[in-house]
mmCIF file of C-alpha atoms and ligand atoms in Angstrom:
data_model
loop_
_atom_site.group_PDB
_atom_site.id
_atom_site.type_symbol
_atom_site.label_atom_id
_atom_site.label_comp_id
_atom_site.label_asym_id
_atom_site.label_seq_id
_atom_site.Cartn_x
_atom_site.Cartn_y
_atom_site.Cartn_z
ATOM 1 C CA UNK A 1 106.216 94.598 114.394
ATOM 2 C CA UNK A 2 102.975 94.115 115.872
ATOM 3 C CA UNK A 3 102.706 90.491 117.941
ATOM 4 C CA UNK A 4 98.700 88.800 118.003
ATOM 5 C CA UNK A 5 98.366 87.801 120.715
ATOM 6 C CA UNK A 6 96.010 84.228 120.929
ATOM 7 C CA UNK A 7 95.053 82.635 124.038
ATOM 8 C CA UNK A 8 93.162 79.287 123.840
ATOM 9 C CA UNK A 9 91.511 76.709 125.222
ATOM 10 C CA UNK A 10 94.579 73.722 126.122
ATOM 11 C CA UNK A 11 92.226 71.330 124.334
ATOM 12 C CA UNK A 12 91.137 73.423 121.146
ATOM 13 C CA UNK A 13 92.889 71.116 118.532
ATOM 14 C CA UNK A 14 90.346 72.933 115.822
ATOM 15 C CA UNK A 15 90.695 76.190 117.283
ATOM 16 C CA UNK A 16 89.543 79.204 114.181
ATOM 17 C CA UNK A 17 92.367 80.162 115.895
ATOM 18 C CA UNK A 18 94.297 77.789 113.609
ATOM 19 C CA UNK A 19 93.418 79.660 110.237
ATOM 20 C CA UNK A 20 94.553 82.629 110.903
ATOM 21 C CA UNK A 21 97.993 81.052 112.127
ATOM 22 C CA UNK A 22 98.622 79.056 109.232
ATOM 23 C CA UNK A 23 98.206 82.036 106.626
ATOM 24 C CA UNK A 24 100.557 83.430 108.716
ATOM 25 C CA UNK A 25 102.987 80.555 108.474
ATOM 26 C CA UNK A 26 102.299 80.629 104.541
ATOM 27 C CA UNK A 27 103.491 84.007 104.169
ATOM 28 C CA UNK A 28 106.606 83.235 105.763
ATOM 29 C CA UNK A 29 106.118 84.759 109.726
ATOM 30 C CA UNK A 30 107.090 83.173 112.641
ATOM 31 C CA UNK A 31 104.317 81.409 115.114
ATOM 32 C CA UNK A 32 104.877 80.965 118.664
ATOM 33 C CA UNK A 33 103.405 77.546 120.091
ATOM 34 C CA UNK A 34 102.903 75.447 122.748
ATOM 35 C CA UNK A 35 104.150 71.902 123.060
ATOM 36 C CA UNK A 36 103.904 69.132 126.084
ATOM 37 C CA UNK A 37 108.089 70.038 126.448
ATOM 38 C CA UNK A 38 108.611 73.667 126.415
ATOM 39 C CA UNK A 39 107.191 76.368 123.613
ATOM 40 C CA UNK A 40 108.033 76.537 120.134
ATOM 41 C CA UNK A 41 108.805 79.125 117.617
ATOM 42 C CA UNK A 42 107.429 77.731 114.239
ATOM 43 C CA UNK A 43 108.027 78.275 110.489
ATOM 44 C CA UNK A 44 108.159 76.361 107.083
ATOM 45 C CA UNK A 45 110.176 73.716 107.876
ATOM 46 C CA UNK A 46 110.164 73.431 103.722
ATOM 47 C CA UNK A 47 110.724 77.671 102.984
ATOM 48 C CA UNK A 48 114.955 78.549 103.902
ATOM 49 C CA UNK A 49 114.043 81.805 103.767
ATOM 50 C CA UNK A 50 110.960 81.549 106.577
ATOM 51 C CA UNK A 51 113.807 79.261 109.075
ATOM 52 C CA UNK A 52 115.992 82.438 109.146
ATOM 53 C CA UNK A 53 113.409 84.859 110.715
ATOM 54 C CA UNK A 54 113.896 81.700 113.269
ATOM 55 C CA UNK A 55 116.882 82.763 113.624
ATOM 56 C CA UNK A 56 116.670 86.139 113.376
ATOM 57 C CA UNK A 57 113.664 86.616 116.338
ATOM 58 C CA UNK A 58 115.425 84.223 118.345
ATOM 59 C CA UNK A 59 119.529 85.336 118.020
ATOM 60 C CA UNK A 60 120.307 82.212 117.425
ATOM 61 C CA UNK A 61 124.159 81.004 115.825
ATOM 62 C CA UNK A 62 123.814 80.060 112.196
ATOM 63 C CA UNK A 63 125.342 76.393 112.808
ATOM 64 C CA UNK A 64 122.678 75.431 115.561
ATOM 65 C CA UNK A 65 120.621 72.905 113.430
ATOM 66 C CA UNK A 66 116.287 73.050 114.423
ATOM 67 C CA UNK A 67 114.046 70.601 115.299
ATOM 68 C CA UNK A 68 111.102 69.908 112.134
ATOM 69 C CA UNK A 69 107.019 69.155 114.151
ATOM 70 C CA UNK A 70 104.554 67.023 112.561
ATOM 71 C CA UNK A 71 101.528 65.734 112.910
ATOM 72 C CA UNK A 72 101.712 62.234 111.500
ATOM 73 C CA UNK A 73 104.582 59.807 111.427
ATOM 74 C CA UNK A 74 103.916 59.562 107.257
ATOM 75 C CA UNK A 75 105.520 63.222 107.042
ATOM 76 C CA UNK A 76 108.924 60.832 107.659
ATOM 77 C CA UNK A 77 108.443 58.986 104.567
ATOM 78 C CA UNK A 78 109.277 62.247 102.896
ATOM 79 C CA UNK A 79 111.674 64.405 105.211
ATOM 80 C CA UNK A 80 113.936 61.418 106.408
ATOM 81 C CA UNK A 81 116.010 58.391 103.955
ATOM 82 C CA UNK A 82 117.149 55.494 104.989
ATOM 83 C CA UNK A 83 114.833 55.350 107.890
ATOM 84 C CA UNK A 84 116.565 52.388 109.697
ATOM 85 C CA UNK A 85 114.951 49.382 112.397
ATOM 86 C CA UNK A 86 115.925 51.695 115.289
ATOM 87 C CA UNK A 87 114.253 54.568 113.980
ATOM 88 C CA UNK A 88 111.055 52.560 113.697
ATOM 89 C CA UNK A 89 110.524 50.949 117.030
ATOM 90 C CA UNK A 90 111.335 54.979 118.626
ATOM 91 C CA UNK A 91 108.432 56.209 116.276
ATOM 92 C CA UNK A 92 106.061 53.565 117.300
ATOM 93 C CA UNK A 93 106.625 53.538 120.454
ATOM 94 C CA UNK A 94 107.238 56.856 122.073
ATOM 95 C CA UNK A 95 105.302 59.588 118.670
ATOM 96 C CA UNK A 96 103.259 61.394 120.368
ATOM 97 C CA UNK A 97 105.429 62.440 122.656
ATOM 98 C CA UNK A 98 108.948 64.422 124.263
ATOM 99 C CA UNK A 99 110.726 62.912 121.576
ATOM 100 C CA UNK A 100 113.288 63.791 119.241
ATOM 101 C CA UNK A 101 114.820 62.060 115.781
ATOM 102 C CA UNK A 102 117.735 62.244 114.043
ATOM 103 C CA UNK A 103 118.087 61.042 111.008
ATOM 104 C CA UNK A 104 119.146 61.334 106.977
ATOM 105 C CA UNK A 105 117.515 63.941 105.457
ATOM 106 C CA UNK A 106 115.994 64.496 102.189
ATOM 107 C CA UNK A 107 116.907 67.121 99.421
ATOM 108 C CA UNK A 108 113.631 68.611 100.201
ATOM 109 C CA UNK A 109 115.471 70.429 103.927
ATOM 110 C CA UNK A 110 116.597 73.522 103.367
ATOM 111 C CA UNK A 111 119.571 74.244 104.454
ATOM 112 C CA UNK A 112 118.653 76.223 106.831
ATOM 113 C CA UNK A 113 117.028 74.634 108.516
ATOM 114 C CA UNK A 114 119.493 71.861 109.616
ATOM 115 C CA UNK A 115 123.068 74.289 109.385
ATOM 116 C CA UNK A 116 124.215 72.398 106.051
ATOM 117 C CA UNK A 117 124.227 68.514 108.062
ATOM 118 C CA UNK A 118 123.062 66.149 106.195
ATOM 119 C CA UNK A 119 121.150 64.783 109.142
ATOM 120 C CA UNK A 120 117.460 66.134 110.456
ATOM 121 C CA UNK A 121 115.683 66.229 113.600
ATOM 122 C CA UNK A 122 111.835 65.494 113.846
ATOM 123 C CA UNK A 123 109.819 64.809 116.522
ATOM 124 C CA UNK A 124 106.140 64.030 116.593
ATOM 125 C CA UNK A 125 104.134 66.492 119.685
ATOM 126 C CA UNK A 126 101.384 64.795 121.505
ATOM 127 C CA UNK A 127 100.204 68.576 122.829
ATOM 128 C CA UNK A 128 96.727 68.846 122.033
ATOM 129 C CA UNK A 129 97.342 72.936 120.387
ATOM 130 C CA UNK A 130 100.609 71.928 118.709
ATOM 131 C CA UNK A 131 99.031 68.871 116.699
ATOM 132 C CA UNK A 132 96.150 71.679 115.534
ATOM 133 C CA UNK A 133 98.826 73.745 114.680
ATOM 134 C CA UNK A 134 100.406 71.674 112.449
ATOM 135 C CA UNK A 135 97.409 70.161 110.801
ATOM 136 C CA UNK A 136 95.787 73.483 109.596
ATOM 137 C CA UNK A 137 99.616 74.746 108.425
ATOM 138 C CA UNK A 138 100.190 71.480 106.511
ATOM 139 C CA UNK A 139 103.852 71.548 106.930
ATOM 140 C CA UNK A 140 106.042 70.920 108.709
ATOM 141 C CA UNK A 141 106.605 73.409 111.474
ATOM 142 C CA UNK A 142 110.694 74.260 112.298
ATOM 143 C CA UNK A 143 110.942 75.180 115.627
ATOM 144 C CA UNK A 144 113.698 75.815 118.179
ATOM 145 C CA UNK A 145 112.282 76.760 121.776
ATOM 146 C CA UNK A 146 110.511 79.647 121.567
ATOM 147 C CA UNK A 147 112.831 82.051 124.089
ATOM 148 C CA UNK A 148 116.060 84.083 123.275
ATOM 149 C CA UNK A 149 118.920 82.667 122.567
ATOM 150 C CA UNK A 150 120.386 81.443 125.536
ATOM 151 C CA UNK A 151 117.288 82.732 128.284
ATOM 152 C CA UNK A 152 115.914 79.750 129.930
ATOM 153 C CA UNK A 153 112.861 78.137 127.168
ATOM 154 C CA UNK A 154 109.471 79.832 127.569
ATOM 155 C CA UNK A 155 107.120 77.011 129.418
ATOM 156 C CA UNK A 156 103.652 79.767 129.620
ATOM 157 C CA UNK A 157 102.347 82.692 126.993
ATOM 158 C CA UNK A 158 103.656 84.982 128.828
ATOM 159 C CA UNK A 159 107.643 84.167 129.312
ATOM 160 C CA UNK A 160 107.056 84.124 124.771
ATOM 161 C CA UNK A 161 105.576 87.045 124.674
ATOM 162 C CA UNK A 162 108.241 88.436 127.367
ATOM 163 C CA UNK A 163 111.047 87.483 124.609
ATOM 164 C CA UNK A 164 109.421 87.333 121.165
ATOM 165 C CA UNK A 165 106.813 90.839 121.428
ATOM 166 C CA UNK A 166 107.746 92.731 118.574
ATOM 167 C CA UNK A 167 109.744 89.773 117.114
ATOM 168 C CA UNK A 168 107.707 87.214 115.682
ATOM 169 C CA UNK A 169 103.906 87.442 114.033
ATOM 170 C CA UNK A 170 101.720 85.822 116.491
ATOM 171 C CA UNK A 171 101.732 83.906 119.879
ATOM 172 C CA UNK A 172 98.870 81.262 120.891
ATOM 173 C CA UNK A 173 98.599 81.066 124.247
ATOM 174 C CA UNK A 174 97.606 77.400 125.587
ATOM 175 C CA UNK A 175 98.178 78.443 129.001
ATOM 176 C CA UNK A 176 101.324 75.600 131.048
ATOM 177 C CA UNK A 177 103.414 73.695 128.726
ATOM 178 C CA UNK A 178 103.434 70.596 130.719
ATOM 179 C CA UNK A 179 106.469 68.333 131.103
ATOM 180 C CA UNK A 180 108.792 71.486 130.914
ATOM 181 C CA UNK A 181 111.942 70.232 130.104
ATOM 182 C CA UNK A 182 112.590 70.071 126.037
ATOM 183 C CA UNK A 183 111.779 66.439 124.545
ATOM 184 C CA UNK A 184 115.145 63.914 124.436
ATOM 185 C CA UNK A 185 117.452 64.105 121.061
ATOM 186 C CA UNK A 186 118.088 60.334 120.088
ATOM 187 C CA UNK A 187 120.630 60.235 117.121
ATOM 188 C CA UNK A 188 119.229 57.166 115.293
ATOM 189 C CA UNK A 189 121.925 57.209 112.591
ATOM 190 C CA UNK A 190 124.245 56.171 114.752
ATOM 191 C CA UNK A 191 124.680 51.432 115.026
ATOM 192 C CA UNK A 192 124.250 52.053 118.511
ATOM 193 C CA UNK A 193 121.722 55.022 119.091
ATOM 194 C CA UNK A 194 122.908 57.964 120.930
ATOM 195 C CA UNK A 195 121.543 60.442 123.384
ATOM 196 C CA UNK A 196 122.648 64.007 122.091
ATOM 197 C CA UNK A 197 120.153 65.609 124.752
ATOM 198 C CA UNK A 198 118.794 64.317 127.938
ATOM 199 C CA UNK A 199 114.454 64.991 128.389
ATOM 200 C CA UNK A 200 110.980 63.060 129.152
ATOM 201 C CA UNK A 201 111.905 60.272 127.953
ATOM 202 C CA UNK A 202 114.628 59.024 129.384
ATOM 203 C CA UNK A 203 117.619 56.928 128.982
ATOM 204 C CA UNK A 204 116.748 53.645 131.270
ATOM 205 C CA UNK A 205 112.640 53.752 128.851
ATOM 206 C CA UNK A 206 114.949 54.183 125.570
ATOM 207 C CA UNK A 207 117.286 50.824 126.809
ATOM 208 C CA UNK A 208 113.660 49.215 127.625
ATOM 209 C CA UNK A 209 113.019 48.811 123.929
ATOM 210 C CA UNK A 210 116.729 49.180 121.578
ATOM 211 C CA UNK A 211 117.956 47.000 124.344
ATOM 212 C CA UNK A 212 121.015 49.018 124.306
ATOM 213 C CA UNK A 213 121.627 53.000 123.681
ATOM 214 C CA UNK A 214 124.582 55.223 124.412
ATOM 215 C CA UNK A 215 124.621 58.793 125.619
ATOM 216 C CA UNK A 216 127.048 61.528 124.136
ATOM 217 C CA UNK A 217 129.659 61.673 127.251
ATOM 218 C CA UNK A 218 129.520 65.286 126.956
ATOM 219 C CA UNK A 219 126.445 65.380 128.666
ATOM 220 C CA UNK A 220 127.684 64.050 132.220
ATOM 221 C CA UNK A 221 129.059 67.966 133.551
ATOM 222 C CA UNK A 222 132.407 68.096 131.548
ATOM 223 C CA UNK A 223 132.394 70.841 129.777
ATOM 224 C CA UNK A 224 135.543 69.805 128.212
ATOM 225 C CA UNK A 225 133.771 67.966 125.936
ATOM 226 C CA UNK A 226 131.841 68.791 122.813
ATOM 227 C CA UNK A 227 129.257 67.874 122.664
ATOM 228 C CA UNK A 228 128.134 65.700 119.033
ATOM 229 C CA UNK A 229 125.104 67.857 118.868
ATOM 230 C CA UNK A 230 125.625 71.658 117.681
ATOM 231 C CA UNK A 231 123.436 73.339 120.151
ATOM 232 C CA UNK A 232 124.458 72.152 123.314
ATOM 233 C CA UNK A 233 127.559 73.916 123.916
ATOM 234 C CA UNK A 234 126.404 76.882 123.874
ATOM 235 C CA UNK A 235 125.203 78.298 127.459
ATOM 236 C CA UNK A 236 121.706 78.045 128.109
ATOM 237 C CA UNK A 237 119.503 78.779 130.761
ATOM 238 C CA UNK A 238 121.401 81.108 133.128
ATOM 239 C CA UNK A 239 119.708 83.871 135.584
ATOM 240 C CA UNK A 240 121.621 86.623 135.433
ATOM 241 C CA UNK A 241 123.079 85.824 138.808
ATOM 242 C CA UNK A 242 125.570 84.054 139.856
ATOM 243 C CA UNK A 243 124.673 80.635 139.634
ATOM 244 C CA UNK A 244 125.595 77.845 141.800
ATOM 245 C CA UNK A 245 125.753 74.173 141.642
ATOM 246 C CA UNK A 246 125.858 72.217 144.758
ATOM 247 C CA UNK A 247 126.300 68.288 143.946
ATOM 248 C CA UNK A 248 127.034 65.132 145.984
ATOM 249 C CA UNK A 249 128.604 65.899 149.945
ATOM 250 C CA UNK A 250 128.269 70.011 149.189
ATOM 251 C CA UNK A 251 124.545 69.749 149.399
ATOM 252 C CA UNK A 252 125.239 69.638 152.731
ATOM 253 C CA UNK A 253 127.064 72.958 153.450
ATOM 254 C CA UNK A 254 123.750 75.023 151.891
ATOM 255 C CA UNK A 255 122.904 76.108 155.286
ATOM 256 C CA UNK A 256 126.473 77.842 155.782
ATOM 257 C CA UNK A 257 127.142 79.126 152.155
ATOM 258 C CA UNK A 258 123.496 81.012 152.788
ATOM 259 C CA UNK A 259 124.706 82.750 156.907
ATOM 260 C CA UNK A 260 127.857 83.447 154.497
ATOM 261 C CA UNK A 261 126.365 85.117 151.611
ATOM 262 C CA UNK A 262 124.244 86.664 154.321
ATOM 263 C CA UNK A 263 127.566 88.116 155.797
ATOM 264 C CA UNK A 264 128.428 89.749 153.310
ATOM 265 C CA UNK A 265 125.547 91.356 152.542
ATOM 266 C CA UNK A 266 124.431 89.234 149.677
ATOM 267 C CA UNK A 267 120.462 88.261 149.150
ATOM 268 C CA UNK A 268 120.772 84.845 148.572
ATOM 269 C CA UNK A 269 118.326 82.504 146.306
ATOM 270 C CA UNK A 270 117.517 79.091 146.878
ATOM 271 C CA UNK A 271 116.928 76.548 144.733
ATOM 272 C CA UNK A 272 115.343 74.155 146.204
ATOM 273 C CA UNK A 273 113.203 70.411 146.733
ATOM 274 C CA UNK A 274 110.026 71.447 149.011
ATOM 275 C CA UNK A 275 111.715 69.310 152.378
ATOM 276 C CA UNK A 276 114.574 71.513 152.311
ATOM 277 C CA UNK A 277 112.282 74.942 151.223
ATOM 278 C CA UNK A 278 110.371 73.985 154.442
ATOM 279 C CA UNK A 279 113.722 73.983 157.221
ATOM 280 C CA UNK A 280 114.824 77.027 155.336
ATOM 281 C CA UNK A 281 111.076 78.951 156.627
ATOM 282 C CA UNK A 282 113.369 80.508 159.464
ATOM 283 C CA UNK A 283 115.825 82.710 157.482
ATOM 284 C CA UNK A 284 115.092 86.486 156.077
ATOM 285 C CA UNK A 285 116.277 87.741 153.727
ATOM 286 C CA UNK A 286 116.422 84.272 151.164
ATOM 287 C CA UNK A 287 113.914 84.086 148.312
ATOM 288 C CA UNK A 288 113.261 80.576 148.260
ATOM 289 C CA UNK A 289 111.956 78.659 144.887
ATOM 290 C CA UNK A 290 110.897 75.584 145.961
ATOM 291 C CA UNK A 291 110.246 72.643 142.888
ATOM 292 C CA UNK A 292 108.595 70.766 144.745
ATOM 293 C CA UNK A 293 108.767 67.343 145.550
ATOM 294 C CA UNK A 294 109.589 65.077 142.984
ATOM 295 C CA UNK A 295 111.645 64.782 139.235
ATOM 296 C CA UNK A 296 108.181 65.360 137.409
ATOM 297 C CA UNK A 297 107.896 68.550 139.352
ATOM 298 C CA UNK A 298 110.886 70.045 139.348
ATOM 299 C CA UNK A 299 111.338 69.526 135.519
ATOM 300 C CA UNK A 300 107.813 71.740 135.414
ATOM 301 C CA UNK A 301 108.753 73.599 137.262
ATOM 302 C CA UNK A 302 112.674 74.376 136.634
ATOM 303 C CA UNK A 303 112.963 77.539 133.738
ATOM 304 C CA UNK A 304 109.920 79.102 135.745
ATOM 305 C CA UNK A 305 112.042 79.631 138.546
ATOM 306 C CA UNK A 306 114.788 79.974 136.679
ATOM 307 C CA UNK A 307 113.236 83.361 134.598
ATOM 308 C CA UNK A 308 111.641 84.580 137.442
ATOM 309 C CA UNK A 309 115.041 84.892 139.427
ATOM 310 C CA UNK A 310 115.439 87.840 136.911
ATOM 311 C CA UNK A 311 112.673 88.789 138.189
ATOM 312 C CA UNK A 312 113.346 89.131 141.949
ATOM 313 C CA UNK A 313 117.262 89.330 141.235
ATOM 314 C CA UNK A 314 119.084 87.927 144.435
ATOM 315 C CA UNK A 315 122.738 88.755 143.827
ATOM 316 C CA UNK A 316 123.678 84.878 143.752
ATOM 317 C CA UNK A 317 121.745 81.283 143.734
ATOM 318 C CA UNK A 318 122.559 78.052 145.257
ATOM 319 C CA UNK A 319 120.997 75.689 144.433
ATOM 320 C CA UNK A 320 120.262 71.664 145.664
ATOM 321 C CA UNK A 321 120.647 69.008 143.159
ATOM 322 C CA UNK A 322 118.911 65.529 142.397
ATOM 323 C CA UNK A 323 120.483 62.056 141.937
ATOM 324 C CA UNK A 324 120.858 61.533 138.124
ATOM 325 C CA UNK A 325 118.728 58.991 137.271
ATOM 326 C CA UNK A 326 115.498 58.476 135.118
ATOM 327 C CA UNK A 327 114.263 62.284 134.454
ATOM 328 C CA UNK A 328 117.164 63.569 137.023
ATOM 329 C CA UNK A 329 119.567 63.019 134.042
ATOM 330 C CA UNK A 330 117.708 66.014 131.904
ATOM 331 C CA UNK A 331 117.863 67.942 134.376
ATOM 332 C CA UNK A 332 121.375 68.014 136.131
ATOM 333 C CA UNK A 333 121.958 68.728 132.849
ATOM 334 C CA UNK A 334 120.098 71.950 132.391
ATOM 335 C CA UNK A 335 121.319 72.700 135.793
ATOM 336 C CA UNK A 336 124.989 72.530 135.007
ATOM 337 C CA UNK A 337 124.366 74.662 132.005
ATOM 338 C CA UNK A 338 122.122 77.702 133.919
ATOM 339 C CA UNK A 339 124.866 77.800 136.781
ATOM 340 C CA UNK A 340 127.312 77.831 134.049
ATOM 341 C CA UNK A 341 129.161 74.759 135.242
ATOM 342 C CA UNK A 342 129.984 76.488 138.298
ATOM 343 C CA UNK A 343 129.319 73.266 140.181
ATOM 344 C CA UNK A 344 130.544 73.361 144.383
ATOM 345 C CA UNK A 345 132.031 69.948 145.412
ATOM 346 C CA UNK A 346 133.395 68.767 148.992
ATOM 347 C CA UNK A 347 136.531 66.494 148.616
ATOM 348 C CA UNK A 348 138.126 65.247 151.886
ATOM 349 C CA UNK A 349 136.402 67.398 153.426
ATOM 350 C CA UNK A 350 136.897 70.855 151.600
ATOM 351 C CA UNK A 351 135.015 72.757 149.777
ATOM 352 C CA UNK A 352 136.391 73.159 146.177
ATOM 353 C CA UNK A 353 134.892 73.791 142.943
ATOM 354 C CA UNK A 354 134.784 71.361 140.326
ATOM 355 C CA UNK A 355 136.887 73.122 137.431
ATOM 356 C CA UNK A 356 139.166 74.665 140.185
ATOM 357 C CA UNK A 357 138.088 78.292 139.751
ATOM 358 C CA UNK A 358 138.693 79.907 143.460
ATOM 359 C CA UNK A 359 135.341 80.500 145.436
ATOM 360 C CA UNK A 360 133.928 83.452 145.910
ATOM 361 C CA UNK A 361 134.400 85.324 148.623
ATOM 362 C CA UNK A 362 131.468 85.064 150.792
ATOM 363 C CA UNK A 363 131.827 81.195 150.248
ATOM 364 C CA UNK A 364 135.563 81.210 151.981
ATOM 365 C CA UNK A 365 134.179 81.503 155.380
ATOM 366 C CA UNK A 366 132.370 78.051 154.685
ATOM 367 C CA UNK A 367 135.951 76.291 152.926
ATOM 368 C CA UNK A 368 136.571 74.149 156.488
HETATM 369 O O1 TXA B 1 111.168 70.264 123.428
HETATM 370 C C1 TXA B 1 112.231 70.722 122.403
HETATM 371 O O2 TXA B 1 113.001 69.740 121.428
HETATM 372 C C2 TXA B 1 110.918 71.842 121.944
HETATM 373 C C3 TXA B 1 109.655 71.449 121.359
HETATM 374 C C4 TXA B 1 109.778 73.369 121.091
HETATM 375 O O3 TXA B 1 109.738 71.189 120.732
HETATM 376 N N1 TXA B 1 112.157 72.737 120.646
HETATM 377 C C5 TXA B 1 113.621 72.934 120.894
HETATM 378 O O4 TXA B 1 114.631 73.167 119.947
HETATM 379 O O5 TXA B 1 114.346 72.555 122.519
HETATM 380 P P1 TXA B 1 115.650 73.632 120.284
HETATM 381 O O6 TXA B 1 115.888 74.474 119.212
HETATM 382 O O7 TXA B 1 116.010 75.029 121.265
HETATM 383 O O8 TXA B 1 116.364 72.299 120.530
HETATM 384 C C6 TXA B 1 116.332 71.708 119.114
HETATM 385 C C7 TXA B 1 118.139 70.471 120.108
HETATM 386 C C8 TXA B 1 119.837 71.658 119.392
HETATM 387 O O9 TXA B 1 120.677 71.053 120.459
HETATM 388 C C9 TXA B 1 119.716 71.538 118.064
HETATM 389 O O10 TXA B 1 121.588 71.704 118.020
HETATM 390 C C10 TXA B 1 119.681 69.733 118.159
HETATM 391 O O11 TXA B 1 118.293 69.132 118.676
HETATM 392 N N2 TXA B 1 119.398 69.274 116.579
HETATM 393 C C11 TXA B 1 118.654 69.564 116.251
HETATM 394 N N3 TXA B 1 118.752 69.348 114.427
HETATM 395 C C12 TXA B 1 119.726 68.033 115.861
HETATM 396 C C13 TXA B 1 121.107 67.337 114.320
HETATM 397 N N4 TXA B 1 120.436 67.530 112.764
HETATM 398 N N5 TXA B 1 122.384 66.659 114.684
HETATM 399 C C14 TXA B 1 122.354 66.912 115.722
HETATM 400 N N6 TXA B 1 121.549 67.793 116.528
HETATM 401 C C15 TXA B 1 120.300 68.536 116.315
HETATM 402 MG MG1 MG B 2 116.214 76.118 122.819
#
């Protein structure tokens, strides 16, 4: 399939291109578009056949439901039933923006979109190009992140092309997406709303308006708990090289681990703050990816950096951690997944892997 590649100005909410993109959507095709979180892979959200094409293009497991994107709060009235007060408060307070609400679904929504669940995830993005595109289509747009299943979500048009060229009808390129990690998903059907996936709207922000919010315990780094959201159980974001996440005191081992890897002839990729990157400057033959100096910058750069490691091809990646509060909760969730839960910790001065797996050879001499 030929994939049209259309470049747009970030603020061009009335672009002529949207008419062409909308024609493709009406024909049941798939079109990728920018949002303020990551790029989405959009199709007509009221057509089961069109939604099926998204699953095919991504290689997505059929049991993982899609998010419906709308441009007007009023659309919630025909997509949801039994909309409760918590859902209404969140729509009012955080839409448009990086928050997805899981609500009881109306019967107009095809089973392909919700993977047979009786709930549906809905979000109203704020990105001007997402808004313009959805309005031109005149229907809710079902869209997962625009990556091949398992890869980091794309945050710019070229990364979408890398995964989707030849698989979908068109890509709308509006430059870098902004926040950089996916929306927060909240189940509003529970008596106390539950965060199913942490994201741009933090637990603290939700607690402030709702009084109380729960966090799915499976998000806290224990890979043995089954997450409540179908998509959260899959391996995700993983770069091709083996990645290790240094948590807590293990962070102090970074320099020794780098030396150990180099001694064993391995090229190391390091994912760390700007401050740490500055200290690594005199090391030769390591690939340093600095995420900057705040969680906002880290979120913005994270998926690009992970994809970039597939281009620079280190043998092993060592990633530093951030504190698990605010945006840090979402970031640590993505980093743990990207590392395939290979989490290094230091207990009683001993370096070990959290899941008790054997330390790789190059780390053993650093064990102490
Ligand atoms: O920021 C975002 O949310 C991006 C942009 C494109 O909007 N979209 C995105 O979609 O990240 P996706 O498909 O990659 O992730 C959607 C997540 C999955 O973990 C899925 O399992 C969950 O939302 N989800 C969707 N419908 C659900 C439902 N009814 N109940 C529970 N979880 C649901
Ligand atoms: Mg995704």
